[in-house]
Coordinates of C-alpha atoms and ligand atoms in Angstrom, one line a residue:
X1 CA 0.0 0.0 0.0
X2 CA 1.1 3.6 -0.6
X3 CA 1.1 5.9 2.5
X4 CA -0.7 9.2 1.9
X5 CA -1.2 12.3 3.9
X6 CA -4.6 14.0 3.7
X7 CA -7.2 16.2 5.4
X8 CA -10.2 14.3 6.6
X9 CA -13.5 14.8 8.5
X10 CA -13.8 12.1 11.0
X11 CA -17.5 12.7 11.4
X12 CA -20.1 15.2 10.1
X13 CA -19.6 17.3 13.3
X14 CA -15.8 17.6 13.3
X15 CA -13.6 20.0 11.4
X16 CA -11.2 18.7 8.8
X17 CA -7.8 17.7 10.2
X18 CA -4.6 15.9 9.2
X19 CA -5.2 12.2 8.6
X20 CA -2.7 9.5 7.4
X21 CA -4.2 6.8 5.2
X22 CA -3.2 4.4 2.4
X23 CA -3.9 4.1 -1.2
X24 CA -3.8 0.9 -3.3
X25 CA -0.5 -0.1 -5.0
X26 CA -0.4 1.0 -8.7
X27 CA -2.0 -1.8 -10.7
X28 CA -1.4 -2.5 -14.3
X29 CA -4.0 0.0 -15.5
X30 CA -3.4 2.6 -12.8
X31 CA -1.7 6.0 -12.8
X32 CA -0.4 7.5 -9.6
X33 CA 0.0 11.3 -9.5
X34 CA 1.2 13.6 -6.8
X35 CA -1.4 16.2 -6.2
X36 CA -0.4 19.9 -6.6
X37 CA -3.8 21.6 -6.4
X38 CA -7.3 20.7 -5.4
X39 CA -10.3 22.9 -5.9
X40 CA -12.9 23.4 -3.2
X41 CA -16.4 22.6 -4.4
X42 CA -19.6 23.5 -2.6
X43 CA -20.4 19.8 -2.7
X44 CA -17.4 19.1 -0.4
X45 CA -19.1 21.0 2.3
X46 CA -22.5 19.4 1.6
X47 CA -21.0 15.9 1.8
X48 CA -18.9 16.3 5.0
X49 CA -22.0 17.7 6.7
X50 CA -24.3 14.9 5.5
X51 CA -26.6 17.4 3.8
X52 CA -27.5 15.1 0.9
X53 CA -27.1 11.6 2.4
X54 CA -25.2 9.8 5.2
X55 CA -21.5 10.0 4.3
X56 CA -18.7 7.5 4.6
X57 CA -16.3 8.6 7.3
X58 CA -13.4 9.4 7.7
X59 CA -14.0 11.5 4.6
X60 CA -11.2 13.1 2.5
X61 CA -13.1 15.5 0.2
X62 CA -11.9 17.0 -3.1
X63 CA -12.7 16.2 -6.7
X64 CA -11.0 18.9 -8.7
X65 CA -7.6 17.4 -8.6
X66 CA -4.4 18.1 -10.7
X67 CA -0.8 17.1 -10.4
X68 CA 2.0 15.3 -12.0
X69 CA 2.3 11.5 -12.7
X70 CA 4.9 9.8 -10.6
X71 CA 4.2 6.1 -11.5
X72 CA 2.3 4.2 -14.1
X73 CA 1.2 0.6 -14.3
X74 CA 2.7 -1.9 -16.7
X75 CA -0.3 -1.8 -19.1
X76 CA -0.8 2.0 -19.1
X77 CA -0.6 3.6 -22.6
X78 CA -2.0 7.1 -22.2
X79 CA 0.3 8.5 -19.5
X80 CA 4.0 8.5 -18.6
X81 CA 5.9 9.7 -15.6
X82 CA 6.1 13.5 -15.6
X83 CA 2.9 14.1 -17.4
X84 CA 0.3 16.5 -15.9
X85 CA -2.8 14.6 -14.9
X86 CA -6.2 15.4 -13.4
X87 CA -9.2 13.6 -11.9
X88 CA -12.7 15.0 -11.4
X89 CA -15.8 13.6 -9.7
X90 CA -15.4 9.9 -10.7
X91 CA -12.6 7.4 -10.5
X92 CA -14.4 4.4 -12.1
X93 CA -17.6 3.0 -13.4
X94 CA -19.0 -0.4 -14.5
X95 CA -17.9 0.2 -18.1
X96 CA -20.6 -2.2 -19.5
X97 CA -24.0 -0.6 -18.9
X98 CA -25.7 1.2 -21.7
X99 CA -24.8 4.6 -20.3
X100 CA -21.1 3.7 -19.8
X101 CA -21.0 2.4 -23.4
X102 CA -22.2 5.8 -24.6
X103 CA -19.5 7.8 -22.7
X104 CA -22.0 8.8 -20.0
X105 CA -20.2 7.2 -17.1
X106 CA -21.6 9.8 -14.8
X107 CA -24.9 8.2 -15.2
X108 CA -23.6 4.6 -14.8
X109 CA -26.6 2.4 -14.2
X110 CA -24.6 0.3 -11.7
X111 CA -23.2 3.4 -9.9
X112 CA -20.0 5.1 -10.9
X113 CA -17.3 5.3 -8.2
X114 CA -17.3 8.8 -6.8
X115 CA -13.8 10.2 -6.2
X116 CA -14.6 10.5 -2.5
X117 CA -17.4 9.5 -0.2
X118 CA -18.0 6.5 -2.5
X119 CA -16.7 3.0 -3.2
X120 CA -14.5 1.5 -5.8
X121 CA -16.2 -0.9 -8.2
X122 CA -15.8 -3.7 -5.7
X123 CA -18.6 -1.7 -3.8
X124 CA -16.7 -2.0 -0.5
X125 CA -13.4 -0.1 -0.7
X126 CA -14.0 3.5 0.2
X127 CA -12.6 6.2 -2.1
X128 CA -10.7 9.3 -0.8
X129 CA -10.4 12.6 -2.6
X130 CA -8.0 15.3 -3.5
X131 CA -7.4 17.0 -0.1
X132 CA -4.3 14.7 0.0
X133 CA -0.8 14.5 -1.5
X134 CA -1.1 11.6 -3.9
X135 CA -3.8 9.6 -5.7
X136 CA -4.0 6.3 -7.7
X137 CA -6.6 6.3 -10.5
X138 CA -7.3 3.9 -13.4
X139 CA -5.9 5.5 -16.5
X140 CA -9.3 5.6 -18.2
X141 CA -10.6 8.0 -15.5
X142 CA -7.4 10.2 -15.6
X143 CA -7.5 13.3 -17.7
X144 CA -4.8 15.0 -19.7
X145 CA -4.1 18.5 -18.5
X146 CA -2.5 21.1 -20.8
X147 CA 0.9 22.5 -19.9
X148 CA -0.3 25.8 -21.4
X149 CA -2.7 26.8 -18.7
X150 CA -2.1 27.9 -15.1
X151 CA -2.3 24.6 -13.3
X152 CA -4.0 25.8 -10.1
X153 CA -6.7 27.6 -12.1
X154 CA -7.2 24.4 -14.2
X155 CA -8.3 22.3 -11.2
X156 CA -11.8 23.7 -10.9
X157 CA -12.5 22.8 -14.5
X158 CA -12.7 19.2 -13.4
X159 CA -16.0 19.8 -11.6
X160 CA -17.2 23.4 -12.0
X161 CA -16.0 23.4 -15.6
X162 CA -17.5 20.2 -16.8
X163 CA -20.7 20.7 -14.8
X164 CA -21.5 23.8 -16.8
X165 CA -19.9 22.8 -20.2
X166 CA -21.8 19.6 -20.5
X167 CA -25.4 21.0 -20.4
X168 CA -24.5 23.9 -22.6
X169 CA -23.2 21.4 -25.2
X170 CA -26.1 18.9 -24.7
X171 CA -28.7 21.6 -25.3
X172 CA -26.5 23.1 -28.1
X173 CA -26.5 26.6 -26.5
X174 CA -24.8 29.1 -28.8
X175 CA -25.3 31.8 -31.4
X176 CA -28.8 33.2 -31.4
X177 CA -29.6 32.0 -27.9
X178 CA -30.3 34.1 -24.9
X179 CA -28.7 32.3 -22.0
X180 CA -29.2 33.4 -18.4
X181 CA -26.8 32.1 -15.8
X182 CA -28.4 32.0 -12.4
X183 CA -25.8 32.6 -9.6
X184 CA -22.3 33.9 -10.1
X185 CA -20.2 31.5 -8.0
X186 CA -17.8 28.7 -8.8
X187 CA -20.2 27.1 -11.4
X188 CA -21.8 30.3 -12.6
X189 CA -18.6 32.1 -13.5
X190 CA -17.5 29.1 -15.6
X191 CA -21.0 29.0 -17.2
X192 CA -20.5 32.7 -18.2
X193 CA -17.1 31.9 -19.8
X194 CA -18.4 28.9 -21.7
X195 CA -21.7 30.6 -22.8
X196 CA -19.7 33.6 -24.2
X197 CA -17.2 31.2 -25.9
X198 CA -20.1 29.4 -27.5
X199 CA -21.5 32.6 -28.9
X200 CA -24.7 33.0 -26.7
X201 CA -26.0 36.3 -25.5
X202 CA -25.3 35.9 -21.8
X203 CA -27.1 37.5 -18.8
X204 CA -26.1 36.9 -15.2
X205 CA -29.0 36.7 -12.7
X206 CA -27.8 37.5 -9.2
X207 CA -29.0 38.8 -5.9
X208 CA -25.8 40.8 -5.4
X209 CA -25.7 44.1 -7.4
X210 CA -22.0 44.2 -6.4
X211 CA -21.3 41.4 -8.8
X212 CA -22.3 43.3 -12.0
X213 CA -18.8 44.7 -12.7
X214 CA -17.3 41.2 -12.3
X215 CA -20.0 39.6 -14.5
X216 CA -19.2 42.0 -17.3
X217 CA -15.4 41.4 -16.8
X218 CA -16.1 37.7 -17.2
X219 CA -17.7 38.5 -20.5
X220 CA -21.4 38.6 -19.6
X221 CA -23.4 40.9 -21.8
X222 CA -26.2 41.8 -19.3
X223 CA -26.8 41.7 -15.6
X224 CA -30.2 41.4 -13.8
X225 CA -30.5 42.0 -10.0
X226 CA -33.0 39.4 -9.0
X227 CA -34.1 41.2 -5.8
X228 CA -35.2 44.2 -7.9
X229 CA -38.9 43.6 -9.0
X230 CA -38.6 46.1 -11.9
X231 CA -35.6 44.3 -13.4
X232 CA -37.3 40.9 -13.0
X233 CA -40.5 42.3 -14.6
X234 CA -38.4 43.5 -17.6
X235 CA -36.7 40.1 -17.9
X236 CA -39.9 38.0 -18.0
X237 CA -40.2 35.7 -21.0
X238 CA -36.9 36.6 -22.5
X239 CA -34.5 33.7 -22.1
X240 CA -34.1 30.5 -24.2
X241 CA -32.1 28.8 -21.4
X242 CA -31.5 29.4 -17.7
X243 CA -28.5 27.5 -16.3
X244 CA -29.4 27.3 -12.6
X245 CA -26.2 27.0 -10.6
X246 CA -27.6 27.9 -7.2
X247 CA -27.3 25.4 -4.3
X248 CA -29.2 27.5 -1.8
X249 CA -33.1 27.4 -1.7
X250 CA -34.7 29.6 -4.4
X251 CA -38.1 30.1 -6.1
X252 CA -38.1 28.0 -9.3
X253 CA -41.5 29.3 -10.4
X254 CA -40.2 32.9 -10.5
X255 CA -37.2 31.9 -12.6
X256 CA -39.3 29.7 -15.0
X257 CA -41.4 32.8 -15.7
X258 CA -38.2 34.4 -17.2
X259 CA -38.1 31.7 -19.9
X260 CA -39.5 32.3 -23.4
X261 CA -41.9 29.8 -24.9
X262 CA -40.2 26.4 -25.3
X263 CA -37.4 27.6 -23.0
X264 CA -35.5 25.3 -20.7
X265 CA -34.2 25.8 -17.2
X266 CA -31.3 23.4 -16.4
X267 CA -30.5 22.7 -12.8
X268 CA -26.8 22.0 -11.9
X269 CA -26.8 23.3 -8.4
X270 CA -28.1 21.1 -5.6
X271 CA -30.1 22.8 -2.8
X272 CA -30.4 20.6 0.3
X273 CA -34.3 20.7 0.2
X274 CA -36.6 19.8 -2.7
X275 CA -38.0 22.8 -4.7
X276 CA -41.8 23.3 -5.3
X277 CA -42.7 23.7 -8.9
X278 CA -46.2 24.6 -10.1
X279 CA -47.4 22.7 -13.2
X280 CA -48.6 26.1 -14.5
X281 CA -45.1 27.4 -14.4
X282 CA -44.2 24.8 -17.1
X283 CA -47.3 24.4 -19.2
X284 CA -47.8 28.1 -19.9
X285 CA -45.2 28.4 -22.7
X286 CA -44.4 24.7 -22.9
X287 CA -41.3 25.1 -20.7
X288 CA -38.9 22.4 -19.6
X289 CA -37.2 21.9 -16.3
X290 CA -34.1 19.8 -16.7
X291 CA -31.0 18.7 -14.9
X292 CA -27.5 17.7 -15.7
X293 CA -24.7 16.1 -13.7
X294 CA -21.0 16.7 -14.4
X295 CA -20.0 15.0 -17.7
X296 CA -18.5 11.8 -19.1
X297 CA -14.8 11.2 -19.3
X298 CA -14.5 11.8 -23.0
X299 CA -16.5 15.0 -22.7
X300 CA -14.4 16.1 -19.8
X301 CA -11.3 15.7 -21.9
X302 CA -13.0 17.6 -24.7
X303 CA -13.8 20.4 -22.3
X304 CA -10.2 20.5 -21.0
X305 CA -8.9 20.6 -24.6
X306 CA -11.4 23.4 -25.5
X307 CA -10.2 25.4 -22.5
X308 CA -6.5 25.0 -23.5
X309 CA -7.4 26.1 -27.0
X310 CA -9.4 29.1 -25.9
X311 CA -7.3 30.0 -22.9
X312 CA -10.2 29.4 -20.4
X313 CA -9.5 28.7 -16.7
X314 CA -11.2 29.4 -13.5
X315 CA -10.8 32.6 -11.4
X316 CA -9.3 31.3 -8.2
X317 CA -8.2 32.3 -4.8
X318 CA -5.4 30.0 -3.5
X319 CA -5.5 28.9 0.1
X320 CA -3.3 26.9 2.6
X321 CA -5.0 23.7 3.6
X322 CA -5.0 24.7 7.3
X323 CA -7.4 27.5 6.3
X324 CA -10.1 25.2 4.8
X325 CA -12.7 25.8 7.5
X326 CA -12.5 29.6 7.0
X327 CA -12.7 29.0 3.2
X328 CA -15.9 27.0 3.8
X329 CA -17.4 29.8 5.9
X330 CA -16.6 32.3 3.2
X331 CA -17.9 30.0 0.5
X332 CA -21.3 29.8 2.3
X333 CA -21.5 33.6 2.2
X334 CA -20.6 33.7 -1.4
X335 CA -17.4 35.5 -0.5
X336 CA -15.1 33.9 -3.0
X337 CA -14.1 35.1 -6.5
X338 CA -14.8 32.4 -7.7
X339 CA -13.2 29.2 -6.6
X340 CA -10.9 28.4 -3.7
X341 CA -8.0 26.1 -4.7
X342 CA -5.9 24.4 -2.1
X343 CA -2.1 24.5 -2.6
X344 CA -1.4 20.9 -1.6
X345 CA 2.3 21.8 -0.9
X346 CA 0.9 23.4 2.3
X347 CA -0.3 19.9 3.5
Ligands
LIG401 ZN1 -17.9 19.5 -7.4
LIG402 ZN1 -22.0 1.7 -16.1

């Protein structure tokens, strides 16, 4: 076994703290890479607090992981020692179900292996995430990372990036579409960058007027303050798509009213409590309410390559791992522009 140092929550009520654990030896199809940076996702906090479902403890969060390969298995063909490598929200899947066969491993019918707070495909070995100094991943679930981009700012692409890229691609959002991005956080700021890169007319919907200047700097064409009834009234029936990145509770019916006829609102944020949706909000104007979860491995690589080509990375604030609890507190208040990334050298 490989000894690894990490930061773990021992229970939903304890703060993260140093924890020594072990990873499996590098198997024939495995890649081991030493982690340099790991993004801090809102879902890390949801999971260590048991907000969505009872977690597996000790829990080492982190699924926006980048670093450099230090060892490859004998059968590995896609990576060599010294390459940059990354891993997002999944480390394996069944490979044989109809979704896996269509490159939709994130919807694996037998359950994909989440990078942490999950199990390997033996359904009994717990997985541990990227708040740690090294990781062993099957090469099929390891991503190539470009040397051209700032490495730390690339880390959040592996969750926040693909979570917003995939639905925009699936619904073919682009030229001629009015896209509203609801919420300007880790996900939202990536959605703005992708929406603009794909040629859509992009509006940011936010409760904070203070974010207008930033939204425009990120490339957004318009900004609507959602707490201002006049601005909401003017925005009614105007959007082809709303990408809803908010993971706090909010009024779906109000946002559905901003869609044009045949418009689609796509949820990628995950509030802790279910939302109430009135049938009238959908049937008046034949509207759709949809959801999307991360992206498959092939699409994640496509997204990373697109970002390298178009020079797209996340806007980040680097932190020492000892400051993770403060970072969570600030994240809850929306006080981060726009993603915390842990410098794993501080572990
Ligand atoms: Zn995430
Ligand atoms: Zn599968």
